[in-house]
XYZ file of C-alpha atoms in Angstrom:
236
model
C 101.638 128.385 56.687
C 103.157 125.171 55.242
C 103.025 121.859 57.357
C 106.823 122.055 57.653
C 106.701 125.582 59.306
C 103.866 124.434 61.478
C 105.824 121.436 62.632
C 109.024 123.498 63.244
C 106.922 126.012 65.348
C 105.332 123.190 67.283
C 108.863 121.549 68.059
C 110.088 124.983 69.178
C 107.118 125.347 71.553
C 107.652 121.849 72.926
C 111.353 122.591 73.472
C 110.517 125.766 75.275
C 108.140 124.107 77.631
C 110.568 121.415 78.417
C 113.294 123.927 79.113
C 110.990 125.522 81.612
C 110.452 122.184 83.249
C 114.218 121.715 83.728
C 114.704 125.252 85.080
C 111.856 124.527 87.586
C 113.383 121.231 88.593
C 116.709 122.934 89.239
C 114.923 125.558 91.464
C 113.190 122.840 93.375
C 116.462 120.803 93.921
C 118.164 123.866 95.330
C 115.097 124.577 97.620
C 115.336 121.046 99.119
C 119.037 121.329 99.750
C 118.948 124.889 101.114
C 115.950 124.006 103.381
C 117.802 120.990 104.753
C 121.069 122.929 105.247
C 119.163 125.815 107.005
C 117.608 123.175 109.381
C 120.899 121.558 110.218
C 122.864 124.895 110.675
C 119.925 126.874 112.137
C 120.371 129.447 109.447
C 117.173 131.476 109.608
C 118.306 133.755 106.873
C 118.729 130.880 104.485
C 115.436 129.470 105.527
C 113.733 132.736 104.697
C 115.361 132.706 101.233
C 113.825 129.183 100.678
C 110.358 130.588 101.595
C 110.726 133.642 99.441
C 111.988 131.552 96.477
C 108.804 129.438 96.533
C 106.879 132.296 94.871
C 109.146 131.980 91.864
C 108.591 128.232 91.678
C 104.805 128.742 91.816
C 104.941 131.391 89.190
C 106.877 129.143 86.856
C 104.346 126.326 87.250
C 101.651 128.715 86.216
C 103.488 129.888 83.209
C 104.235 126.254 82.108
C 100.537 125.388 82.394
C 99.644 128.372 80.423
C 102.107 127.562 77.666
C 100.911 123.925 77.627
C 97.331 124.968 77.242
C 98.208 127.298 74.457
C 100.069 124.506 72.601
C 97.083 122.263 72.918
C 94.690 124.868 71.667
C 96.713 126.154 68.661
C 98.728 123.185 67.557
C 96.177 120.142 67.905
C 98.914 117.800 68.850
C 98.859 114.129 67.780
C 98.417 111.429 70.522
C 102.073 111.105 71.279
C 102.703 114.817 71.518
C 99.575 115.169 73.610
C 101.118 112.618 76.023
C 104.179 114.764 76.286
C 102.282 117.801 77.070
C 100.052 116.160 79.637
C 103.200 114.635 81.235
C 104.737 118.208 81.435
C 101.590 119.482 83.287
C 101.782 116.693 85.759
C 105.393 117.017 86.318
C 105.239 120.701 86.887
C 102.342 120.095 89.443
C 104.592 117.599 91.311
C 107.605 119.968 91.286
C 105.395 122.759 92.712
C 104.059 120.517 95.467
C 107.635 119.439 96.439
C 108.614 123.145 96.460
C 105.856 123.674 98.997
C 107.278 120.959 101.149
C 110.652 122.525 101.093
C 109.067 125.863 102.021
C 107.413 124.113 105.022
C 110.695 122.823 106.096
C 112.156 126.280 105.987
C 109.120 127.648 107.868
C 109.657 125.101 110.752
C 113.365 125.789 110.741
C 112.661 129.374 111.969
C 110.644 127.970 114.768
C 113.108 125.291 115.742
C 115.912 127.783 115.817
C 114.524 129.147 119.134
C 114.212 125.641 120.811
C 116.559 123.261 122.457
C 118.366 121.231 119.775
C 117.522 117.494 119.644
C 120.954 115.854 119.169
C 121.660 114.451 115.774
C 118.205 114.918 114.320
C 118.838 117.693 112.036
C 121.783 115.947 110.308
C 119.668 112.856 109.799
C 116.928 114.886 108.206
C 119.606 116.518 105.875
C 120.678 113.119 104.687
C 117.163 112.181 104.043
C 116.530 115.401 102.010
C 119.837 114.762 100.031
C 118.516 111.273 99.082
C 115.161 112.897 97.852
C 117.212 115.529 95.912
C 119.333 112.892 94.314
C 116.133 110.967 93.229
C 114.743 114.173 91.874
C 117.918 114.747 89.704
C 117.774 111.242 88.368
C 114.104 111.567 87.614
C 114.658 114.692 85.563
C 117.692 113.137 83.838
C 115.450 110.289 82.927
C 112.837 112.759 81.527
C 115.488 114.437 79.423
C 117.054 111.301 78.213
C 113.705 109.397 77.802
C 115.140 106.686 79.912
C 112.412 104.405 81.454
C 115.036 102.213 83.163
C 116.522 105.088 85.094
C 112.992 106.252 85.962
C 112.229 102.735 87.333
C 115.402 102.890 89.447
C 114.155 106.189 91.029
C 110.791 104.423 91.896
C 112.590 101.654 93.650
C 114.664 104.045 95.715
C 111.599 105.550 97.267
C 111.589 102.580 99.557
C 114.953 103.791 101.086
C 113.422 107.148 101.878
C 110.475 105.424 103.588
C 112.889 103.466 105.771
C 114.744 106.644 106.735
C 111.448 108.197 107.770
C 110.544 105.060 109.773
C 113.794 105.253 111.645
C 113.376 108.922 112.391
C 109.848 108.419 113.522
C 111.010 105.834 116.174
C 113.956 107.990 117.207
C 111.655 111.018 117.882
C 109.287 108.814 119.950
C 112.181 107.657 122.078
C 113.486 111.313 122.531
C 109.907 112.481 123.606
C 109.572 109.589 126.181
C 112.993 110.211 127.588
C 112.380 113.929 128.163
C 109.017 115.863 127.878
C 110.956 119.030 126.881
C 111.646 117.293 123.564
C 107.986 116.831 122.662
C 107.408 120.197 120.985
C 110.766 120.158 118.964
C 110.223 116.476 117.906
C 106.720 117.086 116.774
C 108.144 119.824 114.379
C 110.810 117.494 113.323
C 108.390 114.681 112.687
C 106.392 116.905 110.386
C 109.561 117.776 108.483
C 110.470 114.102 108.159
C 106.976 113.220 106.980
C 106.987 116.090 104.385
C 110.377 114.880 103.062
C 108.980 111.399 102.812
C 106.181 112.936 100.745
C 108.683 114.675 98.568
C 110.035 111.248 97.727
C 106.562 110.067 96.735
C 106.133 113.045 94.470
C 109.505 112.364 92.819
C 108.277 108.787 92.070
C 105.263 110.365 90.485
C 107.532 112.279 88.192
C 109.496 109.043 87.395
C 106.123 107.284 86.618
C 105.280 110.090 84.218
C 108.587 109.445 82.343
C 107.767 105.706 82.019
C 104.313 106.745 80.768
C 105.728 109.182 78.331
C 108.127 106.589 76.787
C 106.063 103.570 76.877
C 102.464 104.821 76.800
C 101.581 103.170 80.016
C 102.206 103.663 83.769
C 104.376 100.964 85.607
C 102.240 98.008 86.326
C 103.865 96.688 89.489
C 103.062 98.222 92.871
C 105.220 100.945 94.031
C 107.523 99.698 96.973
C 106.336 101.369 100.136
C 107.928 101.157 103.537
C 106.477 103.922 105.532
C 104.678 102.308 108.383
C 103.751 105.538 110.150
C 101.341 107.480 107.901
C 100.059 110.365 109.982
C 99.431 113.349 107.718
C 101.757 116.272 107.720
C 100.666 119.795 107.178
C 101.563 121.426 103.834
C 102.258 124.893 105.219
């Protein structure tokens, strides 16, 4: 096979993998929005759809990793192309993890549907989830456009998500102190808020990979962080 044909085949492989990344990104965006909507509207059926859809996200990540490994093994990519493939693997891993957190939100929605509603909390969480989804959209656009400036903007926006989380944390503490009956639902809501904040962290990881892909180095400045309450949240 001539070098030209090898190059063409390699380009097609890369295009196919990147198309799968964008498909996966779209699925994760939808999972975030649907999980948040199901929480606000107490739509248990929609929450179950999010949980079921996570299997497709997991399967797509596995497929992307297999394709990436195949390209590395068969095409012997140059340094720049290898950087692209490694970025794809890391981005798909971040997307899969975000999907897990969306599934977690949907799982807790089913539990919260049978409890007394905490006034205003679900709508605030939905706004936070929408912010993360918007960041993810921009991060994926930055990846497609190879736009490090847009990626850096995404990284800066993570501080806004952290502030939303801090506000919700304080709000839940107030609700729990005012009425002990709020303790259990507020604990569930806190886990959802923390997991949403973690989604924002993962989106910034994707944005950092875009910067790395374009420039060959990760951003040097420290990522802006504003989450003062760092208790771990369960994945599932």
